Amino acid sequence: MDLFLTLLAISIVGVCGSTKTELPPISHTMFPEGFIFGAATASYQIEGGWNADGKGPNIWDNITHERPSFVDNNDNGDVAADSYHRYKEDVQLLENIGFQMYRFSLSWARILPNGRVNNVNQPGIDYYMNLIDELLAKGIQPMVTIYHWDLPQDLEDIGGWTNPEIVNIFEEFADLVFQTYGDKVKWWITINEAFMVTRGYGADMFAPAAYLDLHGIVEYQVARNLLLAHARAYRLYQKKYSHQNGKLSMAFAGYFCIPATDHLADIAAAERCYQHTYGWFAHPIFVGDYPSEMKKRIDLISKLEGRNASRLPPFTQDEIDEIRGTADFYGLNHYTTNLAADGVDQSSSDPNPSSASDTGFISSADPSWPDGAASWFKVVPQGIRLHVKKICEEYGNPEIIVVENGYSEDGSNFTHDPGRIYFLETYLGELRESIYTDGCNVRGHITYSFLDSFEWKGGYMDKFGLVSVDFNNPNRTRTMKNSAHWMRNYIEMHKIYYQ
Ligand code: BGC
């Protein structure tokens, strides 16, 4: 193969009629051999079948049925892309595009209708087994997310992620799924975006939109339980399932910021933006305990508020040790970049603190950054490279897989989505720089989303899919967008070089 690349380089030089070429080295235009390309979805966003074959209700079923206006256009996931019934078509499309990995999540209440292992729903177990078998038969590796935001309603009724008992309950669920699927699944994400899960408690960004008057306190309790639940699942796998040879991580999320100016205060604000969001979860796992500046800041603010204890409850040394070292790779969710300035966002009329106000940054965007359809979305390719570099530096160059990255449009041009192609081409290009120029250990890229899907509070208007779904058609007809065709060629190119 080296000879092939050498000959290719010689032929390019020849065509240019010069012995000195300005082209980058061929290795910079390709990903390293073994680099994985995948696509991802999440159960509530695509499956539908909300009460099919014994599935129990979850917090998203509940909030969309009880409070339809919670979601734009009163949309819900009752049918969504109907992947519960159409998964074979989905796998066929994944194969057509050439993906080597499919990341999907388990609907907890489909497997355990009331969230507990004393009541297992066999059709739910079978659904995921069939999906996994279908993927493996086509040579596509499953990456399974155990929890992507659809908590069984019965568990929410006992306090959901605020109740410390959830740590044991999650461990039991993880035990069941490792035991059931672990022979076939080698890639696991315990929890998707723990940071965003905190935004459903004390804030109404996501279901259950509960404990709104406890913000500033409840987010930190929830985060603590999420980290302990993750660590339990990881330790359990180490003890009981290490022979399955799988790799586990979380999918980390938050805000990635660059300073709005080069003033020291804004540089510090950008650092806080990272440490209080991504770092809140990644630091305990890769280094141990919460980031020290985060602890100091919340301790101080709590004192100034006249409290005798910090709103950020500390971990014990045993808990720090239990959580540290519980990831085999860094699962990175990255979409956009923000500019950070020092200060507190004054748009909220609520004078009480929250985890967001504790962070103390005002977010903005550079006017030159192109928009996506989602209100928070800006296209900033260089951001992903800076972000990956930050991870390498903070956590000792871990193996990184980008487990979510993608672009939203409004779908008005149906399958014509040049914005998504531009996004993927430029972000993937920056990732190559992360690998070859910055020396970071990036092993894969997973596009979000494989299908147009239920985009949480945005309903069906924000379209993240490589594949369009006709939500007005009972057959939920799927059509590959131009970006899916582009992706197929992109992956195929790599096969040509590395087969
Ligand atoms: C979530 C996805 C969501 C995507 C785009 C991520 O935070 O994991 O479920 O669709 O962002 O909003």
XYZ file of C-alpha atoms and ligand atoms in Angstrom:
511
model
C 0.000 0.000 0.000
C 2.877 2.354 0.788
C 4.161 1.702 -2.685
C 0.742 2.571 -4.081
C 0.693 5.891 -2.214
C 4.230 6.649 -3.317
C 3.316 5.981 -6.932
C 0.234 8.148 -6.551
C 2.296 10.978 -5.099
C 4.811 10.625 -7.935
C 2.045 10.706 -10.501
C 0.532 13.859 -8.940
C 3.922 15.528 -8.972
C 4.326 14.407 -12.563
C 1.025 15.878 -13.666
C 1.886 19.168 -12.024
C 5.139 19.169 -13.938
C 7.165 19.993 -10.870
C 9.309 18.062 -8.457
C 8.044 20.140 -5.537
C 4.346 19.853 -4.783
C 2.328 22.128 -2.524
C -0.193 19.381 -1.866
C -0.355 18.194 1.731
C 1.144 14.795 2.419
C -1.246 12.105 1.299
C -1.660 10.894 4.877
C -3.266 14.222 5.824
C -6.067 13.742 3.341
C -6.967 10.296 4.638
C -7.864 8.968 8.061
C -5.534 6.395 9.579
C -6.180 2.770 8.818
C -8.833 1.337 11.138
C -10.634 4.660 11.598
C -14.327 3.920 12.174
C -17.193 5.716 10.429
C -20.594 5.358 12.027
C -24.026 6.891 12.439
C -26.191 7.257 15.533
C -29.757 7.568 16.784
C -31.587 7.358 20.120
C -34.568 5.208 21.043
C -37.193 7.842 21.851
C -36.154 9.937 18.856
C -36.788 7.228 16.244
C -38.507 4.078 17.510
C -42.156 4.963 17.994
C -44.124 1.918 19.208
C -44.546 3.894 22.405
C -46.876 1.296 23.973
C -46.217 -1.673 21.660
C -45.842 -5.234 22.948
C -45.705 -4.463 26.643
C -43.489 -1.366 26.664
C -44.017 0.852 29.714
C -44.294 4.660 29.611
C -41.222 6.830 30.025
C -40.750 10.483 30.941
C -40.974 11.620 27.308
C -44.200 9.671 26.704
C -45.513 11.226 29.852
C -44.566 14.842 29.238
C -45.659 14.840 25.579
C -49.035 13.309 26.500
C -49.677 15.338 29.646
C -48.229 18.645 28.415
C -48.256 18.541 24.604
C -47.216 22.193 24.313
C -43.890 21.310 25.960
C -42.690 20.427 22.451
C -42.896 22.681 19.377
C -45.965 21.987 17.307
C -47.227 19.590 20.035
C -45.107 16.858 18.431
C -44.386 13.599 20.224
C -42.481 10.337 19.672
C -45.498 8.002 19.634
C -44.656 6.874 16.100
C -41.534 8.914 15.271
C -39.641 7.210 12.423
C -41.314 3.922 13.435
C -37.964 2.161 13.663
C -39.537 -0.291 16.084
C -41.208 -1.803 13.034
C -38.779 -0.699 10.316
C -35.383 -1.543 11.756
C -34.503 -3.915 8.914
C -34.928 -1.106 6.410
C -32.733 1.076 8.631
C -29.964 -1.500 8.752
C -30.149 -1.912 4.988
C -29.674 1.843 4.581
C -26.744 1.842 6.999
C -25.148 -0.850 4.881
C -25.898 1.040 1.667
C -24.128 4.116 3.003
C -21.202 1.957 4.083
C -21.214 2.638 7.821
C -19.069 0.339 9.926
C -20.764 1.180 13.217
C -24.271 2.024 14.381
C -24.793 3.699 17.720
C -28.337 3.320 19.055
C -29.868 3.417 22.518
C -32.007 1.034 24.552
C -35.450 2.164 25.581
C -35.303 1.209 29.254
C -39.107 0.938 29.577
C -39.324 -1.284 26.492
C -37.081 -3.812 28.241
C -38.243 -3.130 31.807
C -41.720 -1.551 31.720
C -41.490 -0.220 35.285
C -37.715 0.222 35.200
C -37.026 -2.734 37.511
C -35.493 -6.085 36.676
C -38.298 -7.992 38.397
C -40.490 -7.428 35.345
C -38.701 -8.129 32.064
C -40.570 -7.563 28.798
C -39.399 -10.308 26.426
C -40.516 -8.536 23.206
C -38.334 -5.586 24.247
C -35.336 -7.869 24.768
C -36.028 -9.496 21.390
C -36.315 -6.201 19.536
C -32.748 -5.191 20.369
C -31.421 -8.726 19.881
C -32.911 -8.764 16.385
C -31.485 -5.339 15.621
C -28.026 -6.390 16.825
C -28.158 -9.631 14.801
C -29.251 -7.744 11.709
C -26.332 -5.313 12.107
C -23.755 -8.021 12.693
C -25.004 -9.993 9.692
C -24.113 -6.959 7.580
C -20.743 -6.409 9.215
C -21.844 -3.312 11.180
C -20.599 -3.021 14.768
C -23.264 -2.036 17.308
C -22.373 0.670 19.822
C -25.090 0.557 22.470
C -26.083 3.495 24.640
C -27.712 2.141 27.777
C -29.433 5.421 28.696
C -30.335 8.217 26.298
C -32.827 10.279 28.305
C -35.997 8.120 28.296
C -36.284 7.174 31.960
C -39.191 4.840 32.812
C -41.966 6.972 34.313
C -42.233 4.684 37.360
C -38.651 5.601 38.240
C -39.337 9.288 37.808
C -42.241 8.862 40.191
C -39.747 8.003 42.943
C -37.592 11.033 42.142
C -35.774 9.850 39.016
C -32.121 10.874 38.930
C -32.503 12.853 42.160
C -33.001 9.665 44.181
C -29.701 7.987 45.199
C -31.440 4.605 44.832
C -31.253 5.147 41.042
C -27.577 4.129 41.239
C -28.523 0.576 42.282
C -31.436 0.430 39.875
C -29.250 1.533 36.940
C -26.616 -1.035 37.888
C -29.234 -3.803 37.776
C -30.419 -2.650 34.364
C -26.812 -2.530 33.111
C -26.216 -6.029 34.497
C -29.191 -7.346 32.545
C -28.110 -5.759 29.276
C -24.448 -6.811 29.582
C -25.579 -10.343 30.309
C -28.086 -10.358 27.454
C -26.212 -8.577 24.680
C -22.593 -8.540 25.830
C -21.469 -11.492 23.719
C -22.353 -9.496 20.646
C -21.790 -5.873 21.682
C -18.226 -4.639 22.134
C -18.890 -0.907 22.431
C -20.964 0.593 25.233
C -21.966 4.106 26.218
C -23.437 4.027 29.716
C -25.146 7.427 29.732
C -25.648 9.924 26.956
C -24.805 13.502 27.877
C -25.161 13.463 31.627
C -24.810 17.250 31.452
C -28.027 17.538 29.436
C -29.810 15.163 31.823
C -29.204 17.757 34.548
C -31.008 20.293 32.361
C -34.272 18.372 32.836
C -34.086 18.939 36.617
C -34.332 22.460 37.901
C -34.730 23.542 34.267
C -37.306 22.771 31.656
C -35.072 22.125 28.678
C -35.844 18.391 28.713
C -38.208 15.920 30.381
C -39.042 15.512 33.201
C -38.764 19.332 33.581
C -39.128 18.775 37.315
C -38.035 20.411 40.585
C -37.934 23.777 38.848
C -37.738 25.732 42.082
C -34.727 23.734 43.249
C -32.298 24.821 40.588
C -28.799 25.465 41.757
C -29.134 22.411 44.024
C -30.921 19.658 42.197
C -28.642 19.659 39.122
C -25.660 18.858 41.343
C -27.513 16.004 43.078
C -28.550 14.579 39.729
C -25.009 14.850 38.343
C -23.619 13.064 41.369
C -26.047 10.163 40.924
C -25.332 10.004 37.197
C -21.592 9.751 37.822
C -22.030 7.115 40.512
C -24.426 5.124 38.307
C -21.955 5.251 35.417
C -19.106 4.119 37.679
C -21.171 1.245 39.094
C -21.947 -0.030 35.614
C -18.282 0.227 34.627
C -17.025 -1.550 37.750
C -19.641 -4.249 37.337
C -18.476 -4.840 33.770
C -14.870 -5.084 34.960
C -15.765 -7.636 37.638
C -18.324 -9.758 35.862
C -18.045 -9.220 32.117
C -14.429 -8.370 31.306
C -14.224 -11.642 29.318
C -16.585 -9.997 26.819
C -13.734 -7.621 25.913
C -15.924 -4.587 25.387
C -15.019 -0.917 25.726
C -17.119 1.489 27.785
C -17.425 5.233 28.092
C -19.935 8.025 28.581
C -20.991 10.358 25.784
C -19.759 13.699 27.143
C -21.528 16.960 26.390
C -21.548 20.555 27.470
C -20.486 23.849 25.969
C -17.214 24.274 24.172
C -16.207 27.942 24.252
C -13.471 30.155 22.990
C -12.859 33.529 24.664
C -14.838 36.419 23.175
C -11.797 38.715 23.559
C -8.235 38.251 24.735
C -8.994 39.841 28.106
C -7.972 37.607 30.963
C -11.495 37.602 32.385
C -12.937 36.265 29.133
C -10.184 33.674 28.823
C -11.114 32.491 32.329
C -14.821 32.489 31.378
C -14.116 30.220 28.390
C -12.224 27.855 30.672
C -15.154 27.807 33.129
C -17.539 27.166 30.265
C -15.576 23.980 29.576
C -14.881 22.862 33.153
C -18.420 23.419 34.471
C -20.003 21.471 31.596
C -17.821 18.844 29.882
C -15.307 18.903 32.750
C -18.056 18.445 35.367
C -18.311 14.822 34.167
C -15.027 14.130 32.377
C -12.737 15.337 35.181
C -14.103 12.917 37.816
C -13.731 10.061 35.331
C -10.342 10.859 33.768
C -8.588 12.713 36.610
C -10.609 12.277 39.792
C -13.187 14.522 41.513
C -14.799 17.657 40.085
C -12.484 20.267 38.502
C -10.883 22.156 41.385
C -11.773 25.639 40.075
C -15.391 24.533 39.768
C -15.438 23.291 43.353
C -13.809 26.466 44.647
C -16.181 28.725 42.757
C -19.397 26.990 43.834
C -18.159 26.683 47.416
C -17.447 30.414 47.458
C -20.753 31.434 45.863
C -22.591 29.179 48.322
C -20.781 30.877 51.220
C -21.650 34.323 49.873
C -25.270 33.192 49.715
C -25.053 32.575 53.457
C -25.171 28.772 53.264
C -23.184 26.624 55.612
C -22.616 23.916 52.970
C -21.749 24.105 49.309
C -24.528 23.544 46.791
C -22.035 21.199 45.088
C -22.066 18.174 47.398
C -18.539 16.760 47.707
C -17.616 13.180 46.880
C -16.028 11.030 49.571
C -12.526 9.710 48.844
C -14.035 6.267 48.175
C -16.436 7.744 45.660
C -13.622 9.656 43.948
C -11.665 6.416 43.632
C -14.704 4.490 42.429
C -15.385 6.993 39.624
C -11.783 7.693 38.554
C -10.637 5.530 35.639
C -14.059 4.378 34.478
C -13.716 5.006 30.741
C -11.845 3.011 28.105
C -12.110 5.848 25.601
C -13.496 9.383 25.522
C -16.942 9.505 23.868
C -17.180 13.024 22.512
C -20.416 14.707 21.478
C -19.523 17.915 19.689
C -21.707 20.120 17.493
C -20.882 23.780 17.848
C -18.689 26.382 19.555
C -19.619 29.442 21.596
C -17.826 32.660 22.383
C -17.563 33.207 26.126
C -17.389 36.507 27.955
C -17.131 36.922 31.700
C -20.452 37.666 33.406
C -23.834 36.209 34.177
C -26.547 35.950 31.558
C -29.131 38.566 32.598
C -31.864 37.289 30.266
C -33.330 35.168 33.051
C -35.546 37.097 35.454
C -34.983 34.422 38.123
C -32.575 35.815 40.741
C -31.846 32.369 42.227
C -28.625 30.572 41.342
C -28.422 27.650 38.957
C -25.604 25.511 37.616
C -25.691 27.821 34.571
C -25.352 31.039 36.578
C -22.596 29.414 38.689
C -20.583 28.983 35.494
C -20.580 32.726 34.922
C -20.220 33.205 31.227
C -22.172 35.100 28.623
C -22.439 33.189 25.415
C -22.463 34.686 21.928
C -21.510 33.768 18.403
C -19.284 35.324 15.799
C -21.569 36.819 13.119
C -19.468 35.166 10.407
C -20.320 31.652 11.633
C -22.977 29.993 9.436
C -26.244 28.936 11.130
C -27.930 25.575 11.354
C -31.700 25.275 11.803
C -31.561 24.749 15.567
C -31.358 28.096 17.373
C -28.156 27.176 19.237
C -26.360 25.875 16.202
C -23.394 27.537 14.472
C -20.989 25.887 12.081
C -17.463 26.282 13.489
C -15.181 23.573 12.086
C -12.047 24.813 13.876
C -13.888 24.355 17.176
C -13.787 20.587 16.988
C -10.022 20.598 16.558
C -9.536 22.960 19.511
C -11.886 20.817 21.549
C -10.082 17.574 20.759
C -6.771 19.240 21.634
C -8.212 20.332 24.965
C -9.250 16.738 25.725
C -5.796 15.409 24.766
C -4.113 17.923 27.028
C -6.475 17.629 29.985
C -6.713 13.864 30.143
C -3.375 12.528 28.886
C -4.197 11.849 25.255
C -6.952 9.243 25.655
C -8.428 7.328 22.771
C -11.267 9.533 21.473
C -14.290 8.548 19.450
C -16.549 11.347 18.284
C -19.821 9.614 19.107
C -22.090 12.466 17.961
C -21.452 15.204 15.441
C -23.839 16.528 12.839
C -25.810 19.363 11.321
C -29.419 20.550 11.513
C -31.434 22.056 8.660
C -35.093 22.881 8.312
C -35.666 20.313 5.582
C -37.261 22.782 3.179
C -35.093 21.465 0.360
C -35.945 17.832 1.093
C -32.849 15.807 0.131
C -30.784 18.779 -1.034
C -28.627 19.492 2.031
C -25.372 21.183 0.976
C -25.015 22.704 4.454
C -24.626 19.245 5.939
C -22.023 18.237 3.352
C -20.055 21.398 4.057
C -20.329 20.732 7.785
C -19.145 17.125 7.569
C -16.378 17.820 5.094
C -14.923 20.676 7.135
C -15.333 19.076 10.575
C -13.823 15.803 9.348
C -10.958 17.777 7.796
C -10.256 19.439 11.140
C -10.317 16.048 12.835
C -7.554 14.888 10.517
C -5.529 17.870 11.689
C -6.210 16.748 15.270
C -4.684 13.408 14.403
C -1.762 14.311 12.164
C -0.806 17.779 13.339
C -1.812 17.749 17.000
C -1.042 14.063 17.591
C -4.398 13.265 19.205
C -5.711 9.736 19.288
C -9.032 10.068 17.425
C -10.299 6.655 16.363
C -13.724 7.235 14.890
C -16.504 9.600 13.874
C -20.210 8.943 14.311
C -22.637 11.221 12.498
C -25.745 12.395 14.298
C -28.199 11.623 13.095
C -28.662 8.699 10.814
C -32.382 9.551 10.369
C -34.457 12.680 10.695
C -36.017 12.235 14.107
C -37.858 13.696 17.075
C -35.541 16.520 18.070
C -36.709 16.790 21.705
C -38.291 20.219 22.386
C -37.769 21.103 18.722
C -40.118 18.304 17.585
C -39.763 17.328 13.928
C -38.766 20.757 12.590
C -35.016 20.500 13.199
C -33.708 17.861 10.849
C -30.382 16.270 11.691
C -30.691 13.188 9.456
C -28.512 11.955 6.632
C -31.688 10.152 5.630
C -34.981 11.984 5.324
C -38.133 10.482 6.859
C -41.602 11.471 5.642
C -43.420 11.948 8.943
C -46.712 12.564 7.102
C -46.623 9.193 5.423
C -47.815 6.191 7.468
C -44.968 4.201 5.886
C -42.471 6.742 7.179
C -40.726 6.584 3.804
C -36.960 6.981 4.050
C -34.929 8.758 1.343
C -31.183 9.213 1.356
C -30.248 12.898 1.275
C -27.381 14.175 -0.850
C -25.224 14.120 2.274
C -25.833 10.363 2.631
C -24.619 9.827 -0.942
C -21.658 12.078 -0.234
C -20.895 10.087 2.934
C -21.043 6.835 1.004
C -18.392 8.094 -1.426
C -16.304 9.467 1.418
C -16.257 6.136 3.258
C -15.723 4.234 0.017
C -12.608 6.309 -0.697
C -11.165 5.090 2.570
C -11.927 1.516 1.690
C -10.094 1.946 -1.593
C -6.995 3.145 0.198
C -7.053 0.821 3.152
C -8.464 -2.481 1.972
C -28.356 14.586 21.798
C -29.221 14.119 20.658
C -29.775 15.324 19.922
C -28.629 16.159 19.415
C -29.039 17.383 18.621
C -27.449 15.732 21.446
O -27.312 16.554 22.544
O -27.639 13.510 22.327
O -30.224 13.291 21.153
O -30.610 14.949 18.867
O -27.885 16.625 20.508
O -29.774 18.265 19.389
